[in-house]
PDB file of C-alpha atoms in Angstrom:
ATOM      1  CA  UNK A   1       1.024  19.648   5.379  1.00 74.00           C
ATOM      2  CA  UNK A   2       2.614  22.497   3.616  1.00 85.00           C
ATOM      3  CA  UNK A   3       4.857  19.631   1.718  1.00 86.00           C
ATOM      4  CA  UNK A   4       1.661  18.420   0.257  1.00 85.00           C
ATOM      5  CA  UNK A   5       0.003  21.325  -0.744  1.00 87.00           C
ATOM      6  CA  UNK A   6       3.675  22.193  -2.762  1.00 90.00           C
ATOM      7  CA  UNK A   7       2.997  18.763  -4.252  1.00 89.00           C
ATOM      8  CA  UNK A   8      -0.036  19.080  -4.793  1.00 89.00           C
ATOM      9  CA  UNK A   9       0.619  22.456  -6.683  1.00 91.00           C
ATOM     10  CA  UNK A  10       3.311  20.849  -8.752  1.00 91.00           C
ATOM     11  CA  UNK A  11       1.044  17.815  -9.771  1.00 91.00           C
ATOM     12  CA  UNK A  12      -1.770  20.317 -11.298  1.00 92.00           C
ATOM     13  CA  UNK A  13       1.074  22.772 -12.958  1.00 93.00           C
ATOM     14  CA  UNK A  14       2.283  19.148 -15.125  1.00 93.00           C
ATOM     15  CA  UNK A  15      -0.987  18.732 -16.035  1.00 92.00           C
ATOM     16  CA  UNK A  16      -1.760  15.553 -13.320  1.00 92.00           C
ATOM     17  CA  UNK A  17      -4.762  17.618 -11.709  1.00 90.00           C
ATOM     18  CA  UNK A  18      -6.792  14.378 -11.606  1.00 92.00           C
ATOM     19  CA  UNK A  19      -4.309  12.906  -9.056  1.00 90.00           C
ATOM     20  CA  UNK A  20      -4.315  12.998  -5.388  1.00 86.00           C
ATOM     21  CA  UNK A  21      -2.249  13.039  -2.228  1.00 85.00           C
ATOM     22  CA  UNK A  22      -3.220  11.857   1.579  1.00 81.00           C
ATOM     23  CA  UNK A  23      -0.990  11.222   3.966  1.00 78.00           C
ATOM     24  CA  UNK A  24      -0.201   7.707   3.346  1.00 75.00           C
ATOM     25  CA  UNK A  25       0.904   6.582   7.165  1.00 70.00           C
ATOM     26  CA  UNK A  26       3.294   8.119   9.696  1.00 74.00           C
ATOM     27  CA  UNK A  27       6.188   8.741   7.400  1.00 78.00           C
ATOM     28  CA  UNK A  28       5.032   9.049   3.619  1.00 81.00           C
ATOM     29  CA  UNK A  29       2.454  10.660   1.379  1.00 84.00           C
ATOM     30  CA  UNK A  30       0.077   8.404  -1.293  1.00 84.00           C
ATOM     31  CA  UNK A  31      -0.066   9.501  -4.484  1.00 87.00           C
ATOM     32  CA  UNK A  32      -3.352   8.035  -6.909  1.00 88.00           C
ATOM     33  CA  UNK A  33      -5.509   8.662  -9.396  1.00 90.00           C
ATOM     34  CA  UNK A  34      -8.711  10.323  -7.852  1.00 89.00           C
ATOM     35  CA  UNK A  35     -10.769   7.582  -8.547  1.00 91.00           C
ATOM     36  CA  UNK A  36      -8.624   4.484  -7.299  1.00 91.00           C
ATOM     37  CA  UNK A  37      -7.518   3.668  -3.735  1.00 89.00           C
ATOM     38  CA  UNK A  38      -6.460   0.680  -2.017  1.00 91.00           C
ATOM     39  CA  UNK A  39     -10.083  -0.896  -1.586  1.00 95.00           C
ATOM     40  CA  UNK A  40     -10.427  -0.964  -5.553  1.00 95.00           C
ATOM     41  CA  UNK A  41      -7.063  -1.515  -6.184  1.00 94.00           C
ATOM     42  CA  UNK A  42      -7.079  -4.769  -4.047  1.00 95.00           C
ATOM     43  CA  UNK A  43     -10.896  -5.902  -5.801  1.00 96.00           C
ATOM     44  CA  UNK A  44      -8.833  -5.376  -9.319  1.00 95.00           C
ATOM     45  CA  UNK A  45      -5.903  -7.541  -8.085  1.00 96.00           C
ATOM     46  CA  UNK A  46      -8.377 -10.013  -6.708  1.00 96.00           C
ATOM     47  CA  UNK A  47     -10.222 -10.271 -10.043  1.00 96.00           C
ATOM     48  CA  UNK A  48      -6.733 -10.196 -12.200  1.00 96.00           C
ATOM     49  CA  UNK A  49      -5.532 -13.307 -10.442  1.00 96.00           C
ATOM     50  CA  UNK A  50      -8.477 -14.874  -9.982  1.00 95.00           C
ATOM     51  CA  UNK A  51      -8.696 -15.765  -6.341  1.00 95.00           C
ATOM     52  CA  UNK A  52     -12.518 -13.918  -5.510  1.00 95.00           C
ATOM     53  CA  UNK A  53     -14.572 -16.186  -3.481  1.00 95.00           C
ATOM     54  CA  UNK A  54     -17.021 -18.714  -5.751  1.00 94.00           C
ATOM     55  CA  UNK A  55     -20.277 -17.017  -5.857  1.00 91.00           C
ATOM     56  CA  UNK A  56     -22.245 -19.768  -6.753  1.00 93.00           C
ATOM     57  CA  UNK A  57     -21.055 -21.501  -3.068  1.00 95.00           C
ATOM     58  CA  UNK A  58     -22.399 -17.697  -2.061  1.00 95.00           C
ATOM     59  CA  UNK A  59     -18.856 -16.884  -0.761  1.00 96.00           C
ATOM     60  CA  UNK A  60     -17.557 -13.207  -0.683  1.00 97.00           C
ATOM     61  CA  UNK A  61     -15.509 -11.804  -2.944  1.00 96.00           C
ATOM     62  CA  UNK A  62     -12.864 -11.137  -0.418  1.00 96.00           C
ATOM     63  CA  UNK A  63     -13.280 -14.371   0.574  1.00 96.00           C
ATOM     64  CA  UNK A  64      -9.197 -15.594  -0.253  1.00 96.00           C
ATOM     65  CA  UNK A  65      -7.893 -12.283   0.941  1.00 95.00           C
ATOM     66  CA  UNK A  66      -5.835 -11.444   3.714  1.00 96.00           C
ATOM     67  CA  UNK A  67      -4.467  -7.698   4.061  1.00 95.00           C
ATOM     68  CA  UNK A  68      -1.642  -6.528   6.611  1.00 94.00           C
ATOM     69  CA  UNK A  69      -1.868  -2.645   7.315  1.00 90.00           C
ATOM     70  CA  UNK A  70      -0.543   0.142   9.995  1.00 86.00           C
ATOM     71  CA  UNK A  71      -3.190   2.496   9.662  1.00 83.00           C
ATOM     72  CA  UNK A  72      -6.439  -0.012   9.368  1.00 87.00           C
ATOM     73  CA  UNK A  73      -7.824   2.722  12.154  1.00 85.00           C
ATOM     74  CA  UNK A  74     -10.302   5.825  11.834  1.00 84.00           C
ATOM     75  CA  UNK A  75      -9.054   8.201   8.895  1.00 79.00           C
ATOM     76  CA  UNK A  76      -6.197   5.843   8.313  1.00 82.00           C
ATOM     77  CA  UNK A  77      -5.242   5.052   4.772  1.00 82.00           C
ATOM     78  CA  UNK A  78      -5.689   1.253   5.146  1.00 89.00           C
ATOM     79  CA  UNK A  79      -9.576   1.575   6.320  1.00 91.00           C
ATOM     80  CA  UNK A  80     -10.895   1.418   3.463  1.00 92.00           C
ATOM     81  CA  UNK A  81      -9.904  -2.316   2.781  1.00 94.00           C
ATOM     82  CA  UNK A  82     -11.376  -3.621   5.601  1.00 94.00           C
ATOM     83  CA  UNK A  83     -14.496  -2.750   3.155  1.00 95.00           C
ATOM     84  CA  UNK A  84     -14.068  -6.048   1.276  1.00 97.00           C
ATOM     85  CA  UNK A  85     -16.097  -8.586   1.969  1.00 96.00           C
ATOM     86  CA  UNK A  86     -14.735 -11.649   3.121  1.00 96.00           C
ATOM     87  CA  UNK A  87     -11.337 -10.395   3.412  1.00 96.00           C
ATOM     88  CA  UNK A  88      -9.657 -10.779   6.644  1.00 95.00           C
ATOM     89  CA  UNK A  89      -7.763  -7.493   7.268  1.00 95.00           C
ATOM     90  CA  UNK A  90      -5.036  -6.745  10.420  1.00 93.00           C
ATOM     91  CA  UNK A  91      -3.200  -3.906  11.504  1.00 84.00           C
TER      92      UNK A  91
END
């Protein structure tokens, strides 16, 4: 915890104050921007390459999407992806 809030300290003093850290799993710390985690990062990837479900055949956007996580559990850092609809997500 103290680690972080160093980090954290040291991101704001270079000017980075719009980034954030959470623990990212047992053993290491996730850096982002404050707006972006791994649920919109995975929806941008999806759209980039062009695999979202076809939403005239009504499926989900997730739909082509399979996600592999270790923290896909309450207040893990892998929660949020299960969010995407249609996506199949595991821990």
């Amino acid at each position: 915890r103290r680690l972080m809030r160093k980090l954290e300290l040291r991101l704001r003093k270079e000017g980075l104050a719009r980034y954030q850290m959470n623990a990212g799993g047992r053993m290491s710390i996730d850096v982002s921007h404050q707006l972006v985690n791994k649920k919109s990062a995975l929806l941008w990837l999806i759209r980039r390459l062009g695999v979202e479900g076809v939403e005239i055949l009504g499926e989900p956007i997730g739909t082509n999407m399979i996600y592999f996580g270790d923290e896909v559990a309450l207040h893990g850092n892998d929660l949020c992806t299960a969010d995407i609809e249609g996506a199949e997500v595991f821990a």
